[in-house]
Every structure is written in C-alpha cells, then in structure tokens.
Coordinates of C-alpha atoms in Angstrom, one line a residue:
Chain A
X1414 CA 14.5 7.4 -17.2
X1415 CA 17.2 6.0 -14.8
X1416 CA 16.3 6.6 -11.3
X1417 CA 19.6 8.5 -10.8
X1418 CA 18.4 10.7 -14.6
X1419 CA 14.8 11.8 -12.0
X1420 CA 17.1 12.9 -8.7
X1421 CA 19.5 15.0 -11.3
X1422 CA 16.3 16.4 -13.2
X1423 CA 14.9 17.7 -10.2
X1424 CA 17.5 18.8 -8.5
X1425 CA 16.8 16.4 -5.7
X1426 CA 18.2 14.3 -2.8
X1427 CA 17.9 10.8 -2.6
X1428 CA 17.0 10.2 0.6
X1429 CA 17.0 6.1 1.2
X1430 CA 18.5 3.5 -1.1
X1431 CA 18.9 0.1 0.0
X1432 CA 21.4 -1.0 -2.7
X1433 CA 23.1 1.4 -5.4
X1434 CA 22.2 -0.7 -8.2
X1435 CA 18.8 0.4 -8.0
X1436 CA 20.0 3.9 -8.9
X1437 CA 20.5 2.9 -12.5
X1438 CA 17.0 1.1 -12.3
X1439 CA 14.9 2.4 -15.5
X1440 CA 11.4 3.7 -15.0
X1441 CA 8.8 4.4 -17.6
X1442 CA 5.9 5.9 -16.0
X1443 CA 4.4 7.9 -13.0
X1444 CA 1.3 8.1 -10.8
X1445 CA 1.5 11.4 -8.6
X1446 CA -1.3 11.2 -5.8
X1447 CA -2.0 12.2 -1.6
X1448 CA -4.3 9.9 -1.8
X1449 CA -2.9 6.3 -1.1
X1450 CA -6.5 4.5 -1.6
X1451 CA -6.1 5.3 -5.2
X1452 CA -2.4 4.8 -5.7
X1453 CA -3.5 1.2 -4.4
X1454 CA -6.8 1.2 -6.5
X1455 CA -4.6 2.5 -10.0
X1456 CA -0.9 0.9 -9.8
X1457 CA -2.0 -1.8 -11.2
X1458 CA 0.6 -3.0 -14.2
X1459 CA 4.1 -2.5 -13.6
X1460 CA 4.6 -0.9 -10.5
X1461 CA 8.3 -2.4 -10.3
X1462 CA 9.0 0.4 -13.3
X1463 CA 6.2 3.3 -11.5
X1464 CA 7.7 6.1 -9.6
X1465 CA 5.3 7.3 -6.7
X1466 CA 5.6 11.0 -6.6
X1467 CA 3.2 12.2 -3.2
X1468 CA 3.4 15.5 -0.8
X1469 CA 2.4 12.8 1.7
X1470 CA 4.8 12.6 4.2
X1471 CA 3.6 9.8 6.5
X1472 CA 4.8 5.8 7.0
X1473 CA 1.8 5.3 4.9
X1474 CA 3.3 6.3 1.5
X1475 CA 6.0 4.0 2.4
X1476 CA 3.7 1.3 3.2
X1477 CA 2.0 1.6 0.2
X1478 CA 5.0 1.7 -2.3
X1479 CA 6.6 -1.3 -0.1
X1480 CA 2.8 -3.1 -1.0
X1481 CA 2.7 -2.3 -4.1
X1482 CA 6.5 -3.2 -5.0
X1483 CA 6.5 0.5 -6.0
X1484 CA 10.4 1.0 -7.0
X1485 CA 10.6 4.7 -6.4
X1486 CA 9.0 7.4 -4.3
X1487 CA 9.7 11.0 -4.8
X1488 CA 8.4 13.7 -1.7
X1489 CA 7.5 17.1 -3.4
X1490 CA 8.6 20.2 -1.9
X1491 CA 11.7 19.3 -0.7
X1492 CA 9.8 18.0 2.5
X1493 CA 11.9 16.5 5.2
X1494 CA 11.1 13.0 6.3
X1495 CA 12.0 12.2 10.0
X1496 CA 14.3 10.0 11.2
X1497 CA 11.4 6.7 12.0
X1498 CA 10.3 7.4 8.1
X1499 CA 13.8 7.0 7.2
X1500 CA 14.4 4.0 9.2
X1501 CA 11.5 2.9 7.7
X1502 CA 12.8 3.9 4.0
X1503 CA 15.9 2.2 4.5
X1504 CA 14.1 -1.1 5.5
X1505 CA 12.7 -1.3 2.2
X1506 CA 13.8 -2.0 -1.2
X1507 CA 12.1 1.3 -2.7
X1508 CA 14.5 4.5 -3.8
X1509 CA 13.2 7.5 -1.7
X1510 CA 13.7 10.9 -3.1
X1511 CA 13.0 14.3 -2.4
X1512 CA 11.8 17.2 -5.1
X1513 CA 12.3 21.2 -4.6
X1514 CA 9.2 21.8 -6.9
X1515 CA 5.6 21.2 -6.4
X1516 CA 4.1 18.0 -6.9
X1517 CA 2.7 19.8 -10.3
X1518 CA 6.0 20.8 -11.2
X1519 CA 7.6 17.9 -10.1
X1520 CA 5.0 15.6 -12.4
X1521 CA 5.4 18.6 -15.1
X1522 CA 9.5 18.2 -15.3
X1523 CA 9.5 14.4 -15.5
X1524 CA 6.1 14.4 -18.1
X1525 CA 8.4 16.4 -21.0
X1526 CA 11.3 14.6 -19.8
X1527 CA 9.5 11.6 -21.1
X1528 CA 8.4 9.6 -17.8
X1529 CA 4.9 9.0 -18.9
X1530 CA 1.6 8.3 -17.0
X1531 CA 0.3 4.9 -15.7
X1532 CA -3.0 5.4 -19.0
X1533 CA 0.0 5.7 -21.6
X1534 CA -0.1 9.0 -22.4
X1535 CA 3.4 10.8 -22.7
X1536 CA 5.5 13.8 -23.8
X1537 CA 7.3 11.8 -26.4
Chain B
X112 CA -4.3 -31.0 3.0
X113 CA -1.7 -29.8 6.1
X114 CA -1.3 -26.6 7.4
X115 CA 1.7 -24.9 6.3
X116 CA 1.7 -21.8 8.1
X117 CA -0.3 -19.9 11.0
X118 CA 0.3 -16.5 12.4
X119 CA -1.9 -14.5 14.2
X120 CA -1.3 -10.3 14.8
X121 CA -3.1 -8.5 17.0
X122 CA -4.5 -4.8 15.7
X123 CA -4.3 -2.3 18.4
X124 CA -7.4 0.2 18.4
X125 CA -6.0 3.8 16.8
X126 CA -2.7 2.5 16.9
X127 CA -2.3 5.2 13.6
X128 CA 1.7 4.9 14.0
X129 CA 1.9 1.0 13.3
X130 CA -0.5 0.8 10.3
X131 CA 1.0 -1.3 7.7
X132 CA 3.2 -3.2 10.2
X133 CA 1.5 -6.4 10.5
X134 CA 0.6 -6.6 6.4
X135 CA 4.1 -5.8 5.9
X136 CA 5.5 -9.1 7.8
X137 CA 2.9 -10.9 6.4
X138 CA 4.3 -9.4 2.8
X139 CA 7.5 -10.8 4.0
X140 CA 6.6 -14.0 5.7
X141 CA 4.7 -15.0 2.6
X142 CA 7.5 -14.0 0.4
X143 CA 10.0 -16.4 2.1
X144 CA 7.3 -19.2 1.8
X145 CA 8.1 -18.5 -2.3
X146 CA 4.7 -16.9 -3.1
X147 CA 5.0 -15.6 -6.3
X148 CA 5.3 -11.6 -6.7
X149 CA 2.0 -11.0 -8.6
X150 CA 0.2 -13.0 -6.3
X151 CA 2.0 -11.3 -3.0
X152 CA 1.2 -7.7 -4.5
X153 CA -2.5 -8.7 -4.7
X154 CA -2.2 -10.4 -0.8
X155 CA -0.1 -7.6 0.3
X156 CA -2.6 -4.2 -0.9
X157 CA -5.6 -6.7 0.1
X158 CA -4.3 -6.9 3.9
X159 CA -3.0 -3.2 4.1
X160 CA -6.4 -1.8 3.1
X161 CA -7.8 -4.3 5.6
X162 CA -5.7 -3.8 8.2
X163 CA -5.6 0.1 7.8
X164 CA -9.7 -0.5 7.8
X165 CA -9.7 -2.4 11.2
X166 CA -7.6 0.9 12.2
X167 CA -9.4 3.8 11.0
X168 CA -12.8 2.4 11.3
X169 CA -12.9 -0.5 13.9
X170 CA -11.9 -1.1 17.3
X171 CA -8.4 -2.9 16.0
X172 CA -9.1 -6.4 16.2
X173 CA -7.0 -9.5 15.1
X174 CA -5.6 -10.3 11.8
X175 CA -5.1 -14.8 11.2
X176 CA -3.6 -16.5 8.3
X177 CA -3.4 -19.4 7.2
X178 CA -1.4 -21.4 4.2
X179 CA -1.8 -24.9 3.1
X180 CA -0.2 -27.3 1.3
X181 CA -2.0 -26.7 -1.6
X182 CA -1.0 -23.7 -1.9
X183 CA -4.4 -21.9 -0.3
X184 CA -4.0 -19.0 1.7
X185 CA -6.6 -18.0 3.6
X186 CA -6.4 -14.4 5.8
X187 CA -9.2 -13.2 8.6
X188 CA -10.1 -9.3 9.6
X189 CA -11.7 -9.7 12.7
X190 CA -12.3 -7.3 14.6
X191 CA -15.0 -6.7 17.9
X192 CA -17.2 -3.2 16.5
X193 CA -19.2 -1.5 15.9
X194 CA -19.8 -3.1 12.6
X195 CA -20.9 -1.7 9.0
X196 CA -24.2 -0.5 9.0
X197 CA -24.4 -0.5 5.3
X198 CA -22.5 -3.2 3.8
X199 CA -23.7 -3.1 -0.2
X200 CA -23.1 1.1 0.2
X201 CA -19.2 0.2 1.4
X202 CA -18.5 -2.0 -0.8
X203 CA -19.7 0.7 -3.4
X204 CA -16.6 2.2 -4.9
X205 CA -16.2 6.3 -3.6
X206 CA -18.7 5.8 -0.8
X207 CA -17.0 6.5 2.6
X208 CA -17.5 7.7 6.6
X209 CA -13.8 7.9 7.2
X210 CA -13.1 10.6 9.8
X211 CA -10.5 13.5 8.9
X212 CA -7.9 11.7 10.7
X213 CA -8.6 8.8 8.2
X214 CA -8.2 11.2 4.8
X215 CA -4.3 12.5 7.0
X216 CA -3.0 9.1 6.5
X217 CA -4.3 9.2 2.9
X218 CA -7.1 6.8 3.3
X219 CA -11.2 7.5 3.1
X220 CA -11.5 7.8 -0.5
X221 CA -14.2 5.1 -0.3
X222 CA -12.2 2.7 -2.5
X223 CA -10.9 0.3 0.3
X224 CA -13.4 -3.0 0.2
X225 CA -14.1 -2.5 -3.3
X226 CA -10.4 -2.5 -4.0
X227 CA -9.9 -5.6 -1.5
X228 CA -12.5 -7.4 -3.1
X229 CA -10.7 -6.7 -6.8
X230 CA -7.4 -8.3 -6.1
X231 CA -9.0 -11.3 -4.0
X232 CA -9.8 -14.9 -5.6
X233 CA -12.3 -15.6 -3.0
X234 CA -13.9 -12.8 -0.6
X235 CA -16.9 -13.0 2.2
X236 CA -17.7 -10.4 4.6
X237 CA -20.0 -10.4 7.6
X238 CA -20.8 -7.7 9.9
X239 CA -23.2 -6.6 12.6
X240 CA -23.1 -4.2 15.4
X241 CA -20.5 -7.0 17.5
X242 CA -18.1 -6.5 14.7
X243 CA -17.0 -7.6 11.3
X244 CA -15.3 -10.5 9.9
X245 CA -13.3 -10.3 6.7
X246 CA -12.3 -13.6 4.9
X247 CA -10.1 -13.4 2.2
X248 CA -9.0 -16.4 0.1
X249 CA -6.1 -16.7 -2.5
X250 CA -4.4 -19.3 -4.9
X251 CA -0.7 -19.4 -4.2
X252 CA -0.1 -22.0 -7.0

C-alpha cells in the first residue's frame, strides 16, 4: 500500500512529512508495538518498506523509527503529538500519521487491506 | 592507520527528554562520512539502546567515537555507576531491573544488551560498582 492508500484507509491525518514524494512511497508490511525494545529487537529486514504503528506517544518512537530508517509511523487513537514531537517529526525523513481506531483496529484495517506482518503472514 | 573522526557527547544523568539525541547525530555524522545504510542502522539501534541504557540505568556518563581510515569504528558507553551486578543475567535476552519510568519511554523489556550485542561486529563490556564501560566495534567497509 502507498503511504497516502494507509492515511485514506484509516481515516487519518498525516501529521509530519518531510517531502511529498514520500506520500506515494509503497509499504508492504507492519510491526504494531509500545514497546520500542522490541520494535528495535524485530525490524530487522526492510524497515525502509515497515510502517510503525504505536500508541506511544513519546520522542522515543520517533527516535526509534529515525534508527531504524523506519519510513512510516502511525499514532493510534487519533492521539495528538505536541508541538517538540512535531518539530522533532518534521526533522526526520519518516511519514508521521495519526489513526481514529485502536491500535487493534488500526493493525486490523491495514491486515485485510493487505499490509502484512514483518513473519510474512498476510490477508491476501 | 589515521584517525578520521572523534566526537565526544556527554550523557546527562535522567536527562529522559534528550534520549536519542546524541545517537541521532552520531546517525547523521556517520552518514555524511558515507557509511553505508545497513551498516548505520546496525551502529545507529546499537548506540540508541546504549545511550537510552546509560539514561535509564546509569548515572549518564560520556559517549566517544572513533573512525579510522580503515574504515573501523569504534564507539564507548562510559559511564561513572553504579555498575551491573549481574552481567551474564543482562545480557540474557527478557531479563530486566528497569524502573517504571524506564517501561514509559518504552524501554525495560530486557532485550537492550542482547540486542546491542546482535547487530555489533565486535562487543566487550566491563562493569563494577565504579561504572560500566561499553566498547562496541564495527566494519564500515
């Protein structure tokens, strides 16, 4: 899925975006986590095509996908970053989004919408 | 063999709102040095777990590297206390003392040395009650 395709699924906001080209960027799978330690323990093979999706709203998150060369990050329940996390998101060269839905929602949406998970499995 | 680069940041003691800062400039600073992106995602999630270790767990403490012409870079974690009492249990993947302020920031799942130690080409660690030292090597070319 295009990274503009995930924003219009959801019903979402982007948030940050460094340059618009990265809004037709294609993604194939996602890792949904609080947890940083593992998203940096489990993103191992292509996070350049990995969307991040976290309820944790913190400069960590965007530290980590910035690490990790993570190229999107969506915030669950429509949380609202602050201004330093956007200055921070707009520093980096990672799409940051917002959800409405629950991060199991969220993850539910995008599964049978074909964005698969970081073990290969998929909907399709 | 001549050195190519030295930088030195400093690691202030529960400075919570700056974790991440220092490994991402050295993420950039090793980038414009043309350190390839595979390598620099293994250096960069190396020195964020460290530095968000010296952070969480540690007094702060001092973060140096160091890049040579032969394309060796070599990055330090030291930092002044009050050490690891139990070094083979942390470097045991799950096991972790991480305060609740820790798990907040997302961290204390027990997978930080054990994940540092994964993406490193060569890593020592020493620690005693004074503090630890963290030596992390890795093969730009």
């Amino acid at each position: 899925m295009k990274c503009h395709e995930i924003v219009e699924a959801l019903g979402g906001k982007i948030v940050a975006c460094s340059d618009e080209s990265l809004l037709d960027k294609e993604y194939e799978t996602a890792f949904a986590t609080d947890l940083m330690s593992d998203a940096l323990a489990l993103i191992q093979d292509s996070p350049e095509t990995t969307v991040l999706i976290t309820g944790l709203c913190n400069p960590q998150s965007l530290r980590t996908a910035e690490m990790l060369d993570v190229g999107m990050i969506v915030f669950v329940r429509g949380k609202k970053l602050s201004d330093d996390l956007i200055e921070i998101a707009k520093g980096m060269d990672t799409v940051v989004a917002t959800s409405p839905f629950t991060m199991y929602e969220t993850c539910g949406n995008l599964y049978m919408l074909g964005l698969g998970g970081i073990y290969g499995y998929s909907a399709s | 063999m001549a050195t190519v680069l030295h930088k030195e940041f400093i690691i202030e003691r529960d400075d919570y709102d700056n974790a991440g800062n220092a490994s991402s400039r050295i993420k950039q600073t090793l980038a414009q040095l043309g350190v390839p992106s595979p390598i620099l995602r293994r250096i960069a999630v190396a020195a964020y777990e460290a530095e968000i270790n010296m952070i969480i767990h540690a007094w702060g403490g001092k973060i140096t590297v160091d890049v040579d012409d032969t394309g060796k870079i070599r990055i330090e974690f030291r930092d002044p206390g009050p050490g690891i009492p139990d070094l083979s249990k942390a470097l045991t993947p799950g096991w972790s003392t991480a305060s609740p302020k820790a798990r907040e920031l997302g961290f204390g799942a027990g997978m930080g040395l054990p994940n540092i130690k994964r993406v490193s080409d060569d890593f020592d660690i020493k620690s005693s009650p004074e503090g630890t030292t963290l030596t992390l090597g890795f093969n730009a070319l």
